[in-house]
Coordinates of C-alpha atoms in Angstrom, one line a residue:
Chain A
E1499 CA -24.2 -6.7 6.5
D1500 CA -20.4 -6.8 8.5
Q1501 CA -18.7 -3.3 9.4
V1502 CA -15.2 -2.4 9.9
T1503 CA -13.9 0.7 11.4
Q1504 CA -10.6 2.0 11.3
S1505 CA -9.6 5.4 13.2
P1506 CA -7.6 7.3 12.9
E1507 CA -8.1 8.4 9.4
A1508 CA -4.5 8.8 9.7
L1509 CA -1.8 9.2 12.4
R1510 CA 1.5 10.6 12.1
L1511 CA 4.1 9.9 14.6
Q1512 CA 7.7 10.3 15.6
E1513 CA 10.3 8.1 15.6
G1514 CA 9.8 5.4 18.8
E1515 CA 7.1 6.9 19.8
S1516 CA 4.5 4.1 20.5
S1517 CA 1.5 3.8 19.5
S1518 CA -2.7 1.8 18.6
L1519 CA -4.4 1.6 15.8
N1520 CA -7.9 0.9 16.3
C1521 CA -10.2 -1.1 14.1
S1522 CA -14.2 -1.8 15.0
Y1523 CA -15.8 -3.9 13.6
T1524 CA -19.8 -5.5 13.4
V1525 CA -20.1 -8.8 12.0
S1526 CA -22.9 -11.6 12.6
G1527 CA -20.1 -13.7 13.5
L1528 CA -16.9 -14.1 13.2
R1529 CA -14.4 -16.1 11.1
G1530 CA -11.5 -14.0 10.8
L1531 CA -10.2 -10.8 11.4
F1532 CA -7.0 -9.9 9.2
W1533 CA -4.6 -6.5 9.1
Y1534 CA -2.6 -5.9 6.1
R1535 CA 0.1 -2.9 4.9
Q1536 CA -0.2 -1.1 1.6
D1537 CA 2.5 0.6 0.0
P1538 CA 1.5 3.9 -1.3
G1539 CA 1.1 2.6 -5.7
K1540 CA 0.9 -0.9 -4.7
G1541 CA -1.9 -4.0 -3.5
P1542 CA -2.2 -4.6 0.0
E1543 CA 0.0 -7.1 2.0
F1544 CA -0.7 -9.8 4.5
L1545 CA 0.3 -9.3 8.3
F1546 CA -1.6 -11.1 10.0
T1547 CA -4.8 -13.5 10.7
L1548 CA -6.8 -13.4 14.2
Y1549 CA -9.8 -15.4 14.5
S1550 CA -11.0 -15.2 17.8
A1551 CA -11.5 -13.1 21.5
G1552 CA -8.2 -12.8 23.4
E1553 CA -5.7 -13.5 20.7
E1554 CA -2.1 -12.2 20.1
K1555 CA -0.4 -12.3 16.3
E1556 CA 2.8 -10.1 16.2
K1557 CA 6.2 -9.9 13.7
E1558 CA 8.8 -7.7 14.6
R1559 CA 7.3 -4.0 15.7
L1560 CA 3.6 -4.9 15.9
K1561 CA 1.9 -6.7 17.3
A1562 CA -1.6 -7.2 16.7
T1563 CA -4.8 -8.5 19.6
L1564 CA -8.5 -8.9 19.7
T1565 CA -11.6 -8.4 21.6
K1566 CA -15.6 -9.4 20.6
K1567 CA -15.8 -5.5 19.5
E1568 CA -12.1 -4.5 17.8
S1569 CA -9.0 -5.4 17.1
F1570 CA -5.5 -2.8 17.5
L1571 CA -2.5 -2.8 15.7
H1572 CA -0.1 -1.9 18.3
I1573 CA 3.6 -0.1 16.9
T1574 CA 6.5 -0.1 19.0
A1575 CA 9.5 2.4 18.2
P1576 CA 8.4 2.5 14.9
K1577 CA 10.7 3.9 12.6
P1578 CA 10.2 5.4 8.9
E1579 CA 9.7 2.6 6.9
D1580 CA 6.9 1.6 8.4
S1581 CA 5.0 4.8 7.2
A1582 CA 1.6 3.1 5.2
T1583 CA -1.9 2.9 5.1
Y1584 CA -3.4 -0.5 7.8
L1585 CA -6.4 -2.1 6.5
C1586 CA -8.0 -4.0 9.1
A1587 CA -11.0 -6.4 7.4
V1588 CA -13.1 -9.5 8.8
Q1589 CA -14.3 -12.5 7.4
G1590 CA -18.1 -13.5 8.3
L1591 CA -20.0 -16.0 9.0
T1592 CA -22.8 -14.7 6.4
G1593 CA -20.4 -13.7 3.9
G1594 CA -19.5 -17.9 3.0
G1595 CA -16.3 -18.4 1.6
N1596 CA -13.3 -16.3 1.8
K1597 CA -15.2 -13.2 1.7
L1598 CA -13.5 -9.7 3.2
T1599 CA -14.9 -7.1 4.4
F1600 CA -12.2 -4.0 4.3
G1601 CA -12.1 -0.8 6.1
T1602 CA -11.1 2.9 5.4
G1603 CA -7.4 2.2 6.3
T1604 CA -5.4 4.0 9.2
Q1605 CA -2.7 6.5 6.9
L1606 CA 0.3 6.1 9.1
K1607 CA 3.7 7.9 8.8
V1608 CA 6.9 7.8 10.8
E1609 CA 8.9 11.5 11.3
L1610 CA 13.2 11.6 12.3
Chain B
D937 CA 5.9 -17.5 -7.5
A938 CA 5.5 -14.0 -9.6
G939 CA 2.5 -13.2 -7.6
V940 CA -0.9 -11.7 -8.9
I941 CA -0.1 -10.3 -12.4
Q942 CA -2.2 -7.9 -13.3
S943 CA -2.9 -5.8 -16.7
P944 CA -2.7 -2.7 -18.1
R945 CA -1.1 -0.9 -14.7
H946 CA -2.2 2.2 -16.1
E947 CA -5.2 2.7 -18.3
V948 CA -6.6 5.7 -19.2
T949 CA -9.6 6.1 -21.2
E950 CA -12.6 8.7 -22.1
M951 CA -16.7 8.3 -21.2
G952 CA -18.1 5.4 -23.1
Q953 CA -15.4 3.2 -23.9
E954 CA -14.9 -0.4 -23.4
V955 CA -12.1 -1.2 -20.5
T956 CA -10.5 -4.5 -19.8
L957 CA -8.4 -5.4 -17.1
R958 CA -6.3 -8.2 -16.7
C959 CA -5.3 -10.4 -14.1
K960 CA -3.7 -13.8 -13.6
P961 CA -3.0 -15.7 -10.5
I962 CA -0.9 -17.2 -8.1
S963 CA -0.7 -20.9 -9.8
G964 CA -3.1 -23.1 -7.8
H965 CA -4.6 -20.5 -6.3
D966 CA -8.7 -21.9 -5.6
Y967 CA -9.9 -18.3 -5.3
L968 CA -10.0 -14.8 -7.2
F969 CA -10.8 -11.7 -6.3
W970 CA -11.6 -8.2 -7.7
Y971 CA -11.5 -4.9 -5.6
R972 CA -12.1 -1.7 -6.6
Q973 CA -10.1 0.9 -3.9
T974 CA -11.0 5.2 -3.8
M975 CA -10.4 7.1 -1.6
M976 CA -14.0 7.9 -0.1
R977 CA -15.0 4.1 -0.1
G978 CA -11.9 2.0 0.1
L979 CA -11.9 -1.3 -0.5
E980 CA -14.8 -2.6 -2.2
L981 CA -15.2 -6.5 -3.4
L982 CA -16.8 -6.4 -6.9
I983 CA -17.3 -10.2 -7.0
Y984 CA -15.1 -13.7 -7.0
F985 CA -14.7 -17.0 -8.6
N986 CA -13.8 -19.9 -6.4
N987 CA -12.5 -23.1 -9.2
N988 CA -13.1 -20.6 -12.1
V989 CA -16.8 -20.6 -11.0
P990 CA -18.8 -16.9 -10.1
I991 CA -19.8 -17.4 -6.2
D992 CA -20.7 -13.9 -5.6
D993 CA -21.3 -10.5 -7.6
S994 CA -23.5 -9.0 -5.0
G995 CA -20.9 -5.8 -5.2
M996 CA -20.0 -5.2 -9.1
P997 CA -22.2 -1.8 -9.3
E998 CA -24.4 -1.9 -11.8
D999 CA -24.8 -4.2 -15.2
R1000 CA -22.0 -2.1 -16.9
F1001 CA -19.4 -5.1 -15.3
S1002 CA -18.8 -7.7 -16.1
A1003 CA -16.2 -10.2 -15.4
K1004 CA -15.0 -14.0 -17.3
M1005 CA -12.7 -16.6 -15.4
P1006 CA -12.5 -18.6 -18.6
N1007 CA -9.7 -20.6 -17.0
A1008 CA -7.9 -21.7 -13.7
S1009 CA -4.5 -19.2 -15.2
F1010 CA -6.8 -15.8 -16.4
S1011 CA -9.7 -13.5 -15.4
T1012 CA -11.1 -10.5 -16.8
L1013 CA -13.1 -7.9 -15.6
K1014 CA -15.0 -5.9 -18.3
I1015 CA -16.1 -2.4 -17.8
Q1016 CA -19.0 -1.2 -21.1
P1017 CA -20.1 1.6 -21.4
S1018 CA -17.5 2.8 -18.2
E1019 CA -18.1 6.3 -17.2
P1020 CA -16.1 9.3 -15.1
R1021 CA -17.6 7.9 -11.8
D1022 CA -14.9 4.6 -12.6
S1023 CA -11.9 6.1 -11.7
A1024 CA -10.5 4.1 -9.5
V1025 CA -7.7 1.6 -8.2
Y1026 CA -8.9 -2.2 -9.0
F1027 CA -6.6 -4.8 -7.3
C1028 CA -6.7 -9.1 -8.5
A1029 CA -6.1 -11.3 -5.6
S1030 CA -6.5 -14.8 -4.7
S1031 CA -6.0 -17.4 -2.0
L1032 CA -5.7 -21.1 -1.7
S1033 CA -8.5 -23.1 -0.6
M1034 CA -6.6 -25.0 2.1
G1035 CA -9.3 -23.7 4.8
W1036 CA -11.7 -20.5 4.6
N1037 CA -9.5 -18.8 6.6
D1038 CA -6.2 -17.8 3.8
E1039 CA -4.5 -14.6 3.9
Q1040 CA -5.6 -13.4 -0.1
Y1041 CA -2.2 -12.5 -1.9
F1042 CA -3.2 -8.7 -4.0
G1043 CA -1.8 -8.1 -7.5
P1044 CA -0.6 -4.4 -8.6
G1045 CA -2.9 -3.0 -9.7
T1046 CA -4.6 -0.7 -12.8
R1047 CA -5.4 2.4 -12.3
L1048 CA -8.4 3.4 -14.7
T1049 CA -8.6 7.2 -15.2
V1050 CA -11.9 8.1 -17.3
T1051 CA -12.6 11.0 -18.9

């Protein structure tokens, strides 16, 4: 069974204070690792997909990296509008189709 | 495109009542997913369809839950009878079938409260 563990559960940063969110996973064979952002009262919004160890993707102040056991979401010089819950999900070989297994998320708060 | 549409946005019902949640996927998407989100368990996949056919319903908690997709533009998730522990936010998502690595687009969710 695929499993995803995210840490920390919550993170409070000052504006401009860079940090990283962690996603550890176990999967029989990784098809893809996904990062989503979720704002309060809304559905998750897609950010990145990573497919193989060593891969990196960037979008504005966010950069996602992948190893064989974990993924990091690096946030550089965050702004208050980056405040959200960040979800990690994996798609394994045994899942079939487009089935995703999600972690419980990291709730990020960026303060002025 | 308007994105994934869900209705109602909020539902409050009494224990034992039937609840029906509705979803309209993005036009042209071949996959449709139903998720449940709670503070304790996070986002859990309940069931998903491919070309209107249920593929995996292993996440459906029990026989009180059922889902249908009569056509490519409409799906329902029904709970009968509802119980307080069913209180959660239910999301519908859809994706293309161009491969196994396509991102899923989520609707705004239905917040269900069973009293």
